[in-house]
Coordinates of C-alpha atoms in Angstrom, one line a residue:
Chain A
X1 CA 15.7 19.9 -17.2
X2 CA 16.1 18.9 -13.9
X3 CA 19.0 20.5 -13.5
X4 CA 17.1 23.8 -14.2
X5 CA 14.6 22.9 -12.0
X6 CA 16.8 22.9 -8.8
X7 CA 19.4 24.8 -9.8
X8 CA 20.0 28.6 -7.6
X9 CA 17.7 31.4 -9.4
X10 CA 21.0 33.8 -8.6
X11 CA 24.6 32.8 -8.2
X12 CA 25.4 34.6 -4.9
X13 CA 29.0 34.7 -3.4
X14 CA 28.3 33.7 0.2
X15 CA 26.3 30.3 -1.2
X16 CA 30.0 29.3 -2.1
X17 CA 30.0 25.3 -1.7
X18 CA 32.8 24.0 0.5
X19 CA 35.2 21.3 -1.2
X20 CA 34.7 17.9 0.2
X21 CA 38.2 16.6 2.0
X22 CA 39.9 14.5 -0.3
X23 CA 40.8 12.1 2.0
X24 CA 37.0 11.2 3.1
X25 CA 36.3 11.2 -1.0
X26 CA 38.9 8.5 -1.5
X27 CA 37.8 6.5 1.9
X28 CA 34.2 6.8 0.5
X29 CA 35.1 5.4 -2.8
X30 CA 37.4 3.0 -1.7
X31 CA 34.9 1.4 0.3
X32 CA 32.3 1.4 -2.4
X33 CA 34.5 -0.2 -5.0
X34 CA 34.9 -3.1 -2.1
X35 CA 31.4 -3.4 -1.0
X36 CA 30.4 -3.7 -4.7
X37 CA 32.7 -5.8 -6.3
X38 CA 32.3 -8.2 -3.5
X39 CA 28.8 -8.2 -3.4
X40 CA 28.3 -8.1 -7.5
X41 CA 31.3 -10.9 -7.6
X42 CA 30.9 -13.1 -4.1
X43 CA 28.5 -12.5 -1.7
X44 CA 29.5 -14.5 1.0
X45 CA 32.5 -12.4 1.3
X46 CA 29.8 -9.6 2.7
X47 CA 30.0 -10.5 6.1
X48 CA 32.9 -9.6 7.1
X49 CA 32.0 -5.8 6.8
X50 CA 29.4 -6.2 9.4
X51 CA 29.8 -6.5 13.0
X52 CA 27.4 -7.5 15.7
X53 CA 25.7 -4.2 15.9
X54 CA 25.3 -3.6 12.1
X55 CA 21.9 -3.6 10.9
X56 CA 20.5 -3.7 7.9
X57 CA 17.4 -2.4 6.5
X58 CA 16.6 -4.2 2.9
X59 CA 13.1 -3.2 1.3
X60 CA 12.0 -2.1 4.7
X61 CA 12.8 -5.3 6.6
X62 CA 15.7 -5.2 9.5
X63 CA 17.9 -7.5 10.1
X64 CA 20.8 -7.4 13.1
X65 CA 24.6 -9.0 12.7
X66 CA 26.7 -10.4 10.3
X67 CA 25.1 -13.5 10.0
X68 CA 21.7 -12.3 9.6
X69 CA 22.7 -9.4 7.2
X70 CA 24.9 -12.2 5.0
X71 CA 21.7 -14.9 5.4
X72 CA 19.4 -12.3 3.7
X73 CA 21.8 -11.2 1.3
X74 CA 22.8 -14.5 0.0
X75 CA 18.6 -15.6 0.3
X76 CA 18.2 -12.9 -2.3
X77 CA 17.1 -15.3 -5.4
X78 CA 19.2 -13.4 -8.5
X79 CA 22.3 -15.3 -9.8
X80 CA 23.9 -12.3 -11.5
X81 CA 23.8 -9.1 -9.8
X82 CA 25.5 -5.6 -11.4
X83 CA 25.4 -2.6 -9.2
X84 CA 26.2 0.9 -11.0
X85 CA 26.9 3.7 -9.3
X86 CA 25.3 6.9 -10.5
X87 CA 25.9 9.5 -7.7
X88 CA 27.8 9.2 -4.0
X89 CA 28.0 11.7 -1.5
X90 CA 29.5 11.2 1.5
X91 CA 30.1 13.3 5.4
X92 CA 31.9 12.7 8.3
X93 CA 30.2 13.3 10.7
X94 CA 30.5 14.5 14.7
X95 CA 30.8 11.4 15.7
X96 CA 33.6 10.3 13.8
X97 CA 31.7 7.8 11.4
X98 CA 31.3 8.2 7.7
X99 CA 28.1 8.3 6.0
X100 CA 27.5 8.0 2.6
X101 CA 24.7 7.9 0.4
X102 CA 24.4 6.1 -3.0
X103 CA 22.3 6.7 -6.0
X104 CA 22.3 3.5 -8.7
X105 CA 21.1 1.0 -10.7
X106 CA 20.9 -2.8 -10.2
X107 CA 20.5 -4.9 -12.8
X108 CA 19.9 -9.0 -12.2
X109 CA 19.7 -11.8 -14.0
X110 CA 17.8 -11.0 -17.1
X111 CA 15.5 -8.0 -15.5
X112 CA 15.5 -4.4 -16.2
X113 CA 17.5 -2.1 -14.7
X114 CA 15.9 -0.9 -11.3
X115 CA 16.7 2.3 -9.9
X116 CA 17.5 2.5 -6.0
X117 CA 19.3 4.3 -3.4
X118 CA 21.4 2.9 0.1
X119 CA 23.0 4.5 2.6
X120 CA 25.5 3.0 4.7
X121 CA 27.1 4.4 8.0
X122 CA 30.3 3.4 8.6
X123 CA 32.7 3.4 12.2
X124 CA 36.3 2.4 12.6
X125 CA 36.9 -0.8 14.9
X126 CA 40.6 -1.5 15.5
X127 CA 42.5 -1.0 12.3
X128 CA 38.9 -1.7 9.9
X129 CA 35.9 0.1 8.5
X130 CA 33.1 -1.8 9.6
X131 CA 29.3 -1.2 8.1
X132 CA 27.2 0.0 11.4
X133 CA 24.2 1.1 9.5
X134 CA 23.2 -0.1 5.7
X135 CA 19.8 0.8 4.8
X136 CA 18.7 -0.3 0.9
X137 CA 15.7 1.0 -0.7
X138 CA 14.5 0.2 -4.6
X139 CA 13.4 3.8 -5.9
X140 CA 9.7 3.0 -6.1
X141 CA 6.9 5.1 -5.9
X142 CA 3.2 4.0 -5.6
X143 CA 1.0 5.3 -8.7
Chain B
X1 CA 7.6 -7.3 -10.7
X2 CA 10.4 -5.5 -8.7
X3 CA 9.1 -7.2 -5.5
X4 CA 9.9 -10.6 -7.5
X5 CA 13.1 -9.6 -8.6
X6 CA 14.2 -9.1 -4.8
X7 CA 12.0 -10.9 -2.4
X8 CA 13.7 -14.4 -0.9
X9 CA 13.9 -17.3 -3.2
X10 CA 13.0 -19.4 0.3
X11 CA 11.2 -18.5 3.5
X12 CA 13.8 -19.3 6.3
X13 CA 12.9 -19.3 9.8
X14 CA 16.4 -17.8 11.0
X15 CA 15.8 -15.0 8.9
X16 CA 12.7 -13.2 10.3
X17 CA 13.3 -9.4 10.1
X18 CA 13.1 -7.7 13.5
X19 CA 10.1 -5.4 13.8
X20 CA 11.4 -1.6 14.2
X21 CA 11.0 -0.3 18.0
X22 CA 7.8 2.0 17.9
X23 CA 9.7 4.4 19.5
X24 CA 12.3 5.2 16.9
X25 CA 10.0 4.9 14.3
X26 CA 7.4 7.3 15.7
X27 CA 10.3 9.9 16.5
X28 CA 11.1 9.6 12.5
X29 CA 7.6 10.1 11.4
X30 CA 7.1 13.2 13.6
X31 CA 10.6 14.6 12.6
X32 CA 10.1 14.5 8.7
X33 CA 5.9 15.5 9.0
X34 CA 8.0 18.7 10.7
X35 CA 10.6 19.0 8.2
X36 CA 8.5 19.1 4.9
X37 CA 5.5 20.6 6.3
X38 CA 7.9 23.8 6.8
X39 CA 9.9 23.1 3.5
X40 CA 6.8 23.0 1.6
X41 CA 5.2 25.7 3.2
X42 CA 7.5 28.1 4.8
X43 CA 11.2 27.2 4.0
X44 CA 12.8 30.4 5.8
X45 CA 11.3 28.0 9.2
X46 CA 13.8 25.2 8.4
X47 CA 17.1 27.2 9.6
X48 CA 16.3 26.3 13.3
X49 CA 16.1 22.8 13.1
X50 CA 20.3 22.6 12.5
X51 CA 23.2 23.7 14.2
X52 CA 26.6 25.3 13.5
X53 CA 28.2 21.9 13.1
X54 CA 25.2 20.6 10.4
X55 CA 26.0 20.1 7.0
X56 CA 23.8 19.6 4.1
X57 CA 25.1 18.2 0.9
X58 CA 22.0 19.4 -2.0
X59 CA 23.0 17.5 -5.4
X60 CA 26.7 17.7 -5.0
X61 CA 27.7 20.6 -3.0
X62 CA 28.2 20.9 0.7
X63 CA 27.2 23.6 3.3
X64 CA 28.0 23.8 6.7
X65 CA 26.0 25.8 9.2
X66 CA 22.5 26.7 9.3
X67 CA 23.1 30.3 8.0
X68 CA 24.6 28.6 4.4
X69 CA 21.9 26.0 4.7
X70 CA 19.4 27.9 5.0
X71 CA 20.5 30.1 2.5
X72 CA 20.8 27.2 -0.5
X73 CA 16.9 26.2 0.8
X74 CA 15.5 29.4 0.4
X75 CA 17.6 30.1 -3.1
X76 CA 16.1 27.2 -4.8
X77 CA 14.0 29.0 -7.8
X78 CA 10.8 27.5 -7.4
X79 CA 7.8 29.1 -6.0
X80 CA 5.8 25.8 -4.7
X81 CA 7.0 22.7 -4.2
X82 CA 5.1 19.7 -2.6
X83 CA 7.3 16.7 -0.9
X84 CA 5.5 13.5 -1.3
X85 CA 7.2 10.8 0.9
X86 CA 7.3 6.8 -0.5
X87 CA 9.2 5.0 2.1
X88 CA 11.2 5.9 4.8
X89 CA 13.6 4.1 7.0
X90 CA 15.2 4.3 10.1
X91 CA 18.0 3.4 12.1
X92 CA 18.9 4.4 15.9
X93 CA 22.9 4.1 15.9
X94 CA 25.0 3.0 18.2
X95 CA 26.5 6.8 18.8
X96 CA 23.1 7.8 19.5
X97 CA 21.3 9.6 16.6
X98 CA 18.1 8.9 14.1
X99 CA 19.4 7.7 10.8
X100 CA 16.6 8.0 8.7
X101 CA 16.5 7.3 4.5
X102 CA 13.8 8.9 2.6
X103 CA 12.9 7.9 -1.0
X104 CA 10.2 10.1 -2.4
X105 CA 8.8 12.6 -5.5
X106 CA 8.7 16.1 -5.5
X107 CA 6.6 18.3 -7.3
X108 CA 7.3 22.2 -8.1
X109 CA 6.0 24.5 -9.7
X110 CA 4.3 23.0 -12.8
X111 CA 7.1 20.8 -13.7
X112 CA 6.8 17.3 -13.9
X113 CA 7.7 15.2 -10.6
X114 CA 11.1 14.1 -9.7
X115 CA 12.3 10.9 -7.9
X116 CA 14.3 12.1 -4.7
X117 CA 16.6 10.4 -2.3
X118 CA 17.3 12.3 1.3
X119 CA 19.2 11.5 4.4
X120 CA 18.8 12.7 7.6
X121 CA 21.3 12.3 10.6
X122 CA 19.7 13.7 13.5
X123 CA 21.4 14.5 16.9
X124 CA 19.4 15.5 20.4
X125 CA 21.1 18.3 22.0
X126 CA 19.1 19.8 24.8
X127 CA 15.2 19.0 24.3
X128 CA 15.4 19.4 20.9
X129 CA 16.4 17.1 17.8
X130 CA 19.0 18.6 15.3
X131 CA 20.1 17.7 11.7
X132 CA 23.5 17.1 12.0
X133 CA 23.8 15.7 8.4
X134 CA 21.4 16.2 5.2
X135 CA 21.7 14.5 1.8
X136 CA 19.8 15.3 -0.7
X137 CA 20.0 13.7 -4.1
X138 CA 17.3 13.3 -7.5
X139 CA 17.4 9.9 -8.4
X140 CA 18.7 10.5 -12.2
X141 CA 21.1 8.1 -14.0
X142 CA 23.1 8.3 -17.1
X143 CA 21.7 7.2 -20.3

């Protein structure tokens, strides 16, 4: 139904979409597969993909550097954490940095599955990809 | 309950979140009050507000260009649709531009409302502010 709901009323040939290079698809998922798996498995291995400049915004509160992002990670109270992806989509942008946006679920501990979405910006630094920008939000709405 | 699920096991004092600098945050208030007001009310407006290097990626498919962009807004089938915004977030980046995350609902038509995620990169050139990237995504999961 949704699908309906969005969807073009008519099919017309200049509204063509543009493939998405396959190189910045496989850098995208490469680096979610990483992220993840260390964050669902270990997540004082997290740090490392921050640099002094990275914030993160979790719930609406900032925090700037890799020990302050890795601090409030860690803080978060759950023991078991599962992070599914539903959706990605991901740009390069003018600058030169990749952005990509994730739509999941998170399930912890013994809790339902919650819905939420994050965004991370990401810059190369010598040979790495390092996390500039990482901004998570639980898909919540008042009412 | 969510806040439960997520919120810090223990209060440290090194990890007080940084407050966001008015500044930024005002710029991303004014920018998305702009960008909805003319979505929900006039969408042909929305064309000026990116340039020939913009791209928007709308559930999965990418166009580049405010001509194409403007195009897949205004080809959307519904006749009134209202934006309501949740949260938002924002980032300024060290290149320069407003990162800002938007979780929200959107109503159209007479259809039920749908959880949205949208991502704005925006850019100054001259006086104004630009979109250089928009990512646009209903929350929906398998299963």
């Amino acid at each position: 139904m949704a699908a309906n709901v969005l969807e073009e009323g008519i099919s017309k040939k200049e509204l063509q979409p543009e493939a998405s290079p396959p190189d910045i698809k496989a850098m995208a998922e490469q680096f979610l597969a990483t992220f993840y798996q260390a964050f669902d498995s270990d997540r004082t291995t997290l740090g490392q993909l921050f640099r002094p400049e990275s914030k993160l915004t979790f719930e609406g509160e900032t925090y700037t550097g890799p020990e302050k992002i890795l601090l409030k990670y860690i803080s978060l109270p759950f023991k078991q954490v599962v992070h599914e992806i539903s959706t990605y989509d991901s740009h390069l942008t003018i600058d030169g940095t990749l952005l990509i946006v994730v739509v999941g679920r998170l399930k912890t501990d013994d809790n339902p599955p919650l819905s939420f979405t994050e965004t991370f910006n990401l810059k190369q630094f010598g040979d790495g990809l390092f996390v500039m920008n990482d901004i998570f939000r639980l898909s919540l709405h008042n009412s």
